[in-house]
Short mmCIF file of C-alpha atoms and ligand atoms in Angstrom, two decimals:
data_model
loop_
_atom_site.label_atom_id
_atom_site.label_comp_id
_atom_site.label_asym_id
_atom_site.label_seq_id
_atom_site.Cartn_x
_atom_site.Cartn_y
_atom_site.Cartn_z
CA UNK A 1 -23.04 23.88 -29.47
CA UNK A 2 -26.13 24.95 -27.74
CA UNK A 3 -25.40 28.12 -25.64
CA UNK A 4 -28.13 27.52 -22.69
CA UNK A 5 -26.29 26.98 -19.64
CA UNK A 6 -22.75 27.41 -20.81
CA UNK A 7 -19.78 29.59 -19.04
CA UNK A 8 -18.35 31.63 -22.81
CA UNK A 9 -15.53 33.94 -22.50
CA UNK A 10 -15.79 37.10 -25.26
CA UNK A 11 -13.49 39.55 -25.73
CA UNK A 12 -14.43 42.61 -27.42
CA UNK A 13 -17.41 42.89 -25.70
CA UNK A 14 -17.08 46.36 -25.18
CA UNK A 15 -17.12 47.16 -28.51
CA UNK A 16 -20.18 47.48 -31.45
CA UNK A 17 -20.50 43.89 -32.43
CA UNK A 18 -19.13 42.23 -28.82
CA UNK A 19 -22.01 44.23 -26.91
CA UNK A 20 -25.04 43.10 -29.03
CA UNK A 21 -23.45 39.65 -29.01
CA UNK A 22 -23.12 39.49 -25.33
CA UNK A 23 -26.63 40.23 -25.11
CA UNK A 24 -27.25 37.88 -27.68
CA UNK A 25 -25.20 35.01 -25.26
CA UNK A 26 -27.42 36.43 -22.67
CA UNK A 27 -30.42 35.82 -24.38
CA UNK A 28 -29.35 32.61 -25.24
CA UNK A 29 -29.03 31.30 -21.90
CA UNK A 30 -25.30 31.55 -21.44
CA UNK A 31 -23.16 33.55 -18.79
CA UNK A 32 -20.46 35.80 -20.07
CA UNK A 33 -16.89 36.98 -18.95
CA UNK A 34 -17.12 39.93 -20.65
CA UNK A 35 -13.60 40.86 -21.39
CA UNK A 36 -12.45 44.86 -22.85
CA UNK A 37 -10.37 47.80 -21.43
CA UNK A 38 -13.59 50.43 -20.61
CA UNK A 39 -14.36 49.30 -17.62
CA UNK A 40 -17.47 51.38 -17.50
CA UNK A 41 -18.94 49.91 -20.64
CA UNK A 42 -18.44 46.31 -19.18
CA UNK A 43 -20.19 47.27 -16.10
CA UNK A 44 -22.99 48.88 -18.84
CA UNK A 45 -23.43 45.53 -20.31
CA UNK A 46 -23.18 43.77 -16.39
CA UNK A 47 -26.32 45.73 -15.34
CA UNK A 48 -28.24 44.81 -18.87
CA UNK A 49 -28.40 41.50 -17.78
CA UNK A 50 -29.92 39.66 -15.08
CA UNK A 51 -27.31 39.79 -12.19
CA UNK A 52 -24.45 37.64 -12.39
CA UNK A 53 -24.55 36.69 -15.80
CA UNK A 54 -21.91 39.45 -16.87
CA UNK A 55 -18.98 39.20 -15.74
CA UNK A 56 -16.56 42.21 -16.36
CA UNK A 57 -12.75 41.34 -16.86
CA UNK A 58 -11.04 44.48 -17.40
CA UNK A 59 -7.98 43.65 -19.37
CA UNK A 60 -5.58 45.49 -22.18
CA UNK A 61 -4.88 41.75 -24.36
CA UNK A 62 -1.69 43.72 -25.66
CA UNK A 63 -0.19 43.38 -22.79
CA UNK A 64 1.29 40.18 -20.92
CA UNK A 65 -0.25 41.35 -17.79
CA UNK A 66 -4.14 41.80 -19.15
CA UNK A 67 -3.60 38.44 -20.70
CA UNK A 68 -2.31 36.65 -17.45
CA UNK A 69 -5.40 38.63 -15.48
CA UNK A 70 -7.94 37.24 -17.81
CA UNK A 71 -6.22 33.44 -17.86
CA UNK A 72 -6.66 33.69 -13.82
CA UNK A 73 -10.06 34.98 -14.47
CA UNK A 74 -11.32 31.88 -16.65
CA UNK A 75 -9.54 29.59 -14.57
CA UNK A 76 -11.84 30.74 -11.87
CA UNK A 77 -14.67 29.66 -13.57
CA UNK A 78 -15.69 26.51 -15.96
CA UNK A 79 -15.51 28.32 -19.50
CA UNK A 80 -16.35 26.17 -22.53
CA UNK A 81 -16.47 28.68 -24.92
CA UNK A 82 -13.86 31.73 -26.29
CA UNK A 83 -14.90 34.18 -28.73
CA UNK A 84 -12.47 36.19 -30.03
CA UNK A 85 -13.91 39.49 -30.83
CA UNK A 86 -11.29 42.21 -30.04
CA UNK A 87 -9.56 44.11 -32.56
CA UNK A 88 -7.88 46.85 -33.44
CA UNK A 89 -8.70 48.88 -36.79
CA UNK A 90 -5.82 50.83 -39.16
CA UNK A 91 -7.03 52.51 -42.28
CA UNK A 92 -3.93 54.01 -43.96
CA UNK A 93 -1.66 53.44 -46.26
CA UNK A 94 1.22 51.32 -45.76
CA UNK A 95 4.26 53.75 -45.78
CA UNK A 96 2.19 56.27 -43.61
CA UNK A 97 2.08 53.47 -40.37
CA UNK A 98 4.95 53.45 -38.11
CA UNK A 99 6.92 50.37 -36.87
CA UNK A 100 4.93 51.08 -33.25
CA UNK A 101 1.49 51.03 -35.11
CA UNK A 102 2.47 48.09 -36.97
CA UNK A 103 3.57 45.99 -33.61
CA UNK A 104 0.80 47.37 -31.83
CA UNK A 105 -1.79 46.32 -34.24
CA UNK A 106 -0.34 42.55 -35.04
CA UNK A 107 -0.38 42.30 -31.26
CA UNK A 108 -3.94 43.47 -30.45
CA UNK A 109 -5.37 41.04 -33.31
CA UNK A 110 -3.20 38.48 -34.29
CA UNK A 111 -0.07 37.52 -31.74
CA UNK A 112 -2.75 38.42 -28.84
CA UNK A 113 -5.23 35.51 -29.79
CA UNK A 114 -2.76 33.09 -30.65
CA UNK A 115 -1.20 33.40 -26.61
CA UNK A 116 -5.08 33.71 -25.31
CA UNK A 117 -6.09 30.24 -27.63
CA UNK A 118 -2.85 28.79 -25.77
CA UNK A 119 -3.16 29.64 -22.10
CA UNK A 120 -6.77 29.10 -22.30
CA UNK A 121 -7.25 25.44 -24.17
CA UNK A 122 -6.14 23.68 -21.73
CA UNK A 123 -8.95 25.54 -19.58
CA UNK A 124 -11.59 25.08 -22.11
CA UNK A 125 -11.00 21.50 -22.76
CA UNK A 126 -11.83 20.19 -19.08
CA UNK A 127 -15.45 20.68 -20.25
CA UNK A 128 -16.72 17.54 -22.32
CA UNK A 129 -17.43 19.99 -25.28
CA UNK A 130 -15.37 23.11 -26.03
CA UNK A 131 -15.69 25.91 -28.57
CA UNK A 132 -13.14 28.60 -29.83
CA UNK A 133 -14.44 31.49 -32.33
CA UNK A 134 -12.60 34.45 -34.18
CA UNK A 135 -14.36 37.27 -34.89
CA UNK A 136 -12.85 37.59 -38.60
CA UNK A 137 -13.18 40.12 -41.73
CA UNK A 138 -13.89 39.69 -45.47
CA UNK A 139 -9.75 40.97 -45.40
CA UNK A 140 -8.71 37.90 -43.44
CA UNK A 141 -9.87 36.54 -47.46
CA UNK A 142 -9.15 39.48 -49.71
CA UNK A 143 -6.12 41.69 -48.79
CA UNK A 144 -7.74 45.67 -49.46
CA UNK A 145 -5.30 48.18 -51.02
CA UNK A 146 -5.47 50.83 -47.25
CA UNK A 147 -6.25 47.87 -45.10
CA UNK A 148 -2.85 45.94 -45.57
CA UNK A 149 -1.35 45.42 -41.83
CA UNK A 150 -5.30 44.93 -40.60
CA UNK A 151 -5.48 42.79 -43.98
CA UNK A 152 -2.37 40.84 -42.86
CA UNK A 153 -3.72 40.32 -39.22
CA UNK A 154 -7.13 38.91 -39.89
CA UNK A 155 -5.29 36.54 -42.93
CA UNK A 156 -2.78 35.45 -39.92
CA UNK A 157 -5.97 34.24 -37.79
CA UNK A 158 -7.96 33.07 -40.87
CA UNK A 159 -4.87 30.77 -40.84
CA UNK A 160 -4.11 29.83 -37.51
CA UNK A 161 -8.06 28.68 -36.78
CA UNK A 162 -8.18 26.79 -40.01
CA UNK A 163 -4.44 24.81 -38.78
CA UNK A 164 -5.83 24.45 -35.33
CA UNK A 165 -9.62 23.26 -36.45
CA UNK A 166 -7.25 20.28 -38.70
CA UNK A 167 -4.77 19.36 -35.63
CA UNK A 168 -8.05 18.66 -33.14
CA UNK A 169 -9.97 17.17 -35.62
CA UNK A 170 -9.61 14.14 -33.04
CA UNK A 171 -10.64 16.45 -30.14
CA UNK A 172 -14.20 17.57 -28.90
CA UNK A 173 -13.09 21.03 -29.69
CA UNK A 174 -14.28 23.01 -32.31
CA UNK A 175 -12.58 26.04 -34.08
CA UNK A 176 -14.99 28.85 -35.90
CA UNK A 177 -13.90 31.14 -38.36
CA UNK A 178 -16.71 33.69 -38.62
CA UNK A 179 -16.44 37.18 -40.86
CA UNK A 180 -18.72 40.16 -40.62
CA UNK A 181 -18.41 42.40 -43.89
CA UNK A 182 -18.55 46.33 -42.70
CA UNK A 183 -20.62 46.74 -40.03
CA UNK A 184 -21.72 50.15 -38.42
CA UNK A 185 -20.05 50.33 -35.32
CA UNK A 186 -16.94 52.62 -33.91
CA UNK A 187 -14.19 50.34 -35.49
CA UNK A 188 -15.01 52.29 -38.23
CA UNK A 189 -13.64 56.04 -38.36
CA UNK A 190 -15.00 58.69 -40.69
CA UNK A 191 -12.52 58.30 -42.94
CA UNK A 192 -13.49 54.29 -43.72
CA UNK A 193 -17.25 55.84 -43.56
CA UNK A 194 -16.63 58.22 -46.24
CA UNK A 195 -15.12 55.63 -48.12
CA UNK A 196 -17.43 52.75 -47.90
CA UNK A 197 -20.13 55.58 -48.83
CA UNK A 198 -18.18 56.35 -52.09
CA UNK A 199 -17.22 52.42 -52.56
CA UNK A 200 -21.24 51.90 -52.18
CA UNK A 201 -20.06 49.11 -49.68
CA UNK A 202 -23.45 47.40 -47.94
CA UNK A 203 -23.14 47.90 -44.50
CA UNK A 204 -24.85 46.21 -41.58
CA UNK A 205 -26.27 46.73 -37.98
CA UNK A 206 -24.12 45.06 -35.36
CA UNK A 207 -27.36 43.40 -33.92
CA UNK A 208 -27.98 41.76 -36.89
CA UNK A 209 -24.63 40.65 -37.56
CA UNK A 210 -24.42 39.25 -33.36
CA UNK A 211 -27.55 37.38 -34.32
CA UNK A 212 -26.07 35.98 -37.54
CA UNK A 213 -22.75 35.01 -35.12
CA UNK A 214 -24.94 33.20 -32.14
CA UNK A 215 -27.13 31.19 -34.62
CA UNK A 216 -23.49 30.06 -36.10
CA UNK A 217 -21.83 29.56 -33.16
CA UNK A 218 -24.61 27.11 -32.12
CA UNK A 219 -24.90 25.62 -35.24
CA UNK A 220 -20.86 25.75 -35.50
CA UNK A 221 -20.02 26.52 -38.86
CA UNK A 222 -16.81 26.29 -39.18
CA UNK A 223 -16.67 29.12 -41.77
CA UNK A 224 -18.85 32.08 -42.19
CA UNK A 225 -18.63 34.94 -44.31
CA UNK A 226 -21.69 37.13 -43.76
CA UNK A 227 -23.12 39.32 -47.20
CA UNK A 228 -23.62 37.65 -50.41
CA UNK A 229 -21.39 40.27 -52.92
CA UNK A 230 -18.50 39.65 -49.93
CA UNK A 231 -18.75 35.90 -49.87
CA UNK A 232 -18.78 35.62 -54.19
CA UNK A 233 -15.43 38.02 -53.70
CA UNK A 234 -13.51 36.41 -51.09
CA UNK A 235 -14.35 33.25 -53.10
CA UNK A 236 -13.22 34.51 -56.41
CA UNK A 237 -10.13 35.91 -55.09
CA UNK A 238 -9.16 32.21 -53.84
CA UNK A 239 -9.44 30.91 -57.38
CA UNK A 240 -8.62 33.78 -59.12
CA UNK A 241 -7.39 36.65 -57.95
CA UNK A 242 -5.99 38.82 -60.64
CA UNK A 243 -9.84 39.26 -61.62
CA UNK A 244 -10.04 41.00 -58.12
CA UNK A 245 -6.55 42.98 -58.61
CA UNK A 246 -8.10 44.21 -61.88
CA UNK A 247 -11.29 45.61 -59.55
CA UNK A 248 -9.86 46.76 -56.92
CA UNK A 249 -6.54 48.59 -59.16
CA UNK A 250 -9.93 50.48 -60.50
CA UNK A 251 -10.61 51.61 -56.82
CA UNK A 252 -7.41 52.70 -55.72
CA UNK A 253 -7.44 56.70 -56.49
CA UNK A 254 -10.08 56.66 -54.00
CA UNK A 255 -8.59 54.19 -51.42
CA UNK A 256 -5.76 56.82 -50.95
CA UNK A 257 -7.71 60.20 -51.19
CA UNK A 258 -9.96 58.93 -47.90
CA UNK A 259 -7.00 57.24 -46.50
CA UNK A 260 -5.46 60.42 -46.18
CA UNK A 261 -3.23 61.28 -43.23
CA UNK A 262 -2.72 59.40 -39.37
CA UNK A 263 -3.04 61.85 -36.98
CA UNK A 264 -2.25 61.18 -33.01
CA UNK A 265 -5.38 60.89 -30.70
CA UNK A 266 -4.94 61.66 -27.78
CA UNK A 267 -8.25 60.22 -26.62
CA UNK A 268 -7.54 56.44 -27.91
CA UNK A 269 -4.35 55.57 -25.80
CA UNK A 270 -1.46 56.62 -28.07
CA UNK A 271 -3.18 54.68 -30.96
CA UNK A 272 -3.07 56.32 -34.43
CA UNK A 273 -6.55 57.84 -35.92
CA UNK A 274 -6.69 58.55 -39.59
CA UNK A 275 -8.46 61.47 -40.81
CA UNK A 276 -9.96 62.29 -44.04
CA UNK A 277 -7.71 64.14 -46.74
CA UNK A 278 -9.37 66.69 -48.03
CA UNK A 279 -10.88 66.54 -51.91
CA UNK A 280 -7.75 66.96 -54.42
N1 NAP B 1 -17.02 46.96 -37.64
C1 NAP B 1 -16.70 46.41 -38.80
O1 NAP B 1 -16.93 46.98 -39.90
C2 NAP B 1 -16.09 45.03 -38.82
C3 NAP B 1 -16.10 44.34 -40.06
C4 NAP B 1 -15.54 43.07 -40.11
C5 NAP B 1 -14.97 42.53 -38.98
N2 NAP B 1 -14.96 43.23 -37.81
C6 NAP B 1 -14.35 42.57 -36.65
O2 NAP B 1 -15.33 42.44 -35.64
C7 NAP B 1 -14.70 42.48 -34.36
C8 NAP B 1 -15.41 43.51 -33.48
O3 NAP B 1 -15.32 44.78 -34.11
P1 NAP B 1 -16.23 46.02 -33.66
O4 NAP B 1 -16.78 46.61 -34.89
O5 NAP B 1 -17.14 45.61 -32.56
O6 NAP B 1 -15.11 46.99 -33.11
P2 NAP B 1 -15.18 48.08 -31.91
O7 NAP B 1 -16.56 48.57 -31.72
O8 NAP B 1 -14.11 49.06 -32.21
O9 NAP B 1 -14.75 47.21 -30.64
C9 NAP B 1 -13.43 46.73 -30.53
C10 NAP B 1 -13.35 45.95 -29.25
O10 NAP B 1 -12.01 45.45 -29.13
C11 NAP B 1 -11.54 45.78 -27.83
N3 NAP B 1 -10.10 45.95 -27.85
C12 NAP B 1 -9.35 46.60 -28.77
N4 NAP B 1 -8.06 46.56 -28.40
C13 NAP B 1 -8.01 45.86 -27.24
C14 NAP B 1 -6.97 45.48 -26.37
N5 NAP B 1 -5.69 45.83 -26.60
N6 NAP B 1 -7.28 44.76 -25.27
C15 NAP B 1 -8.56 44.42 -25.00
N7 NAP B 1 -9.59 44.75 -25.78
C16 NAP B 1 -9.30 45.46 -26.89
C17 NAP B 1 -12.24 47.08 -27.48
O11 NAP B 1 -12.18 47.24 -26.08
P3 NAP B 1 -12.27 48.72 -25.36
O12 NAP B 1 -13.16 49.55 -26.26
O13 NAP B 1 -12.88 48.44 -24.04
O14 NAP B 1 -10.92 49.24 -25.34
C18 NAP B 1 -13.64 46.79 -28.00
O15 NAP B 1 -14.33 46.00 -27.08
C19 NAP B 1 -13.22 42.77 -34.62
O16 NAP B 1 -12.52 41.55 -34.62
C20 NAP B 1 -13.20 43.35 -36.03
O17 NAP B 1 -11.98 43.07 -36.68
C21 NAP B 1 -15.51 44.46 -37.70
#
């Protein structure tokens, strides 16, 4: 789907990888409803671009209310396009995450899409062509010992896109699956820095990987997995994945040592932020 002229909604676009993609939409010709809670970054990325082709939507998509706000919002305009880029991160280990974190966080990324993808298809589908795109993870393919409720949410979408992409086959309406690997942005806390450090896991620039996601989105892949060692993983853990359990068991002394303890933040709306352990 060429992006020259169209109306895309992207939420997320607040955040590392939504900002450099909304100015990759931008460059591409499209306007944006550029959809995240900081309203201050949104109006950032509004001024970026030449007027009128950013439009903030302030919105918390945890909550019925931000979700309504942003349906009346795309209703007011002619929308062909969702990307789904919001998330929320949890590096921990299992026991250590509380009923609240758990709701909160298969909200945010999993039960907060699925409502969006049904208020808004009807919207999106009074355009001749329509597009719908999750922002995904290499653990929406390979559940990561520390990762498993974010694991479980990104598997639940992986799921629900492929399902959807089958039942509008018929449709002009495309579903995208597309997967970063690790990316430097702030999704990432110190702890899952340290960690990918020790792990040696390749990380990339969010510019790069927005680039990677507007040249698919145009071309619309239905499936992307960005980094070569992540794509040969996620693929051998489909076929066989006790080869991967075997890997990763070798990995887990470290997994716990950075996933260390969750700690309240008071800066990041009541959500949990993990800190480093320190060094048995
Ligand atoms: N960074 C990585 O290593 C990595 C790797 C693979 C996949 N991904 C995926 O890539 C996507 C973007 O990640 P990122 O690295 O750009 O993360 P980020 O920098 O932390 O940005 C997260 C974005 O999600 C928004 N968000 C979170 N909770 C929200 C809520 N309840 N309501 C509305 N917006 C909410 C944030 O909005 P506010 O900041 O305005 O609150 C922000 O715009 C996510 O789907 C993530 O799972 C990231």
């Amino acid at each position: 789907m060429r992006l020259h002229g169209k109306q895309v909604v992207l939420t997320g676009a607040s955040g590392g990888i939504g900002s450099a993609l909304c100015a990759q939409l931008v460059k591409r010709g499209a306007t944006v409803l550029a959809v995240g809670r900081s309203r201050e970054r949104l109006q950032r990325l509004a001024m970026q671009a030449p007027s009128g082709q950013v439009v903030p939507v302030v919105a918390d998509l945890a909550s019925a209310e931000g979700r309504q706000h942003l349906r009346e919002q795309a209703q007011a305009h002619t929308p062909s396009s969702l990307i789904l880029a919001h998330a929320q991160s949890a590096f921990g280990m299992f026991e250590g995450q509380s009923e609240a974190d758990l709701q909160r966080l298969l909200e945010t990324n999993l039960t907060a899409p699925m409502l969006l993808l049904n208020a808004l298809l009807p919207i999106l589908q009074r355009q001749p062509q329509a597009s719908v795109v999750a922002i995904g993870s290499t653990f929406g393919s390979l559940g990561f010992p520390g990762f498993s409720a974010y694991s479980a949410s990104k598997f639940g979408l992986r799921g629900l896109f492929e399902a959807l992409a089958r039942e509008y086959a018929d449709r002009p309406v495309e579903f995208l699956y597309l997967s970063p690997r690790a990316t430097r942005t702030p999704f990432n806390n110190a702890a899952v820095e340290a960690l990918n450090h020790e792990l040696k896991v390749a990380q990339d620039d969010p510019e790069v990987v927005a680039a990677s996601l507007a040249d698919a989105i145009e071309r619309g892949d239905r499936r992307l997995q960005i980094g070569w060692p992540e794509k040969l993983f996620a693929r051998i853990n489909g076929v066989l994945p006790s080869l991967v359990d075997g890997s990763l068991r070798k990995q887990l002394a470290v997994v716990r040592r950075h996933a260390g303890t969750t700690v309240a933040d008071p800066l990041s709306h009541g959500e949990p932020h993990h800190e480093t352990s320190p060094s048995p």
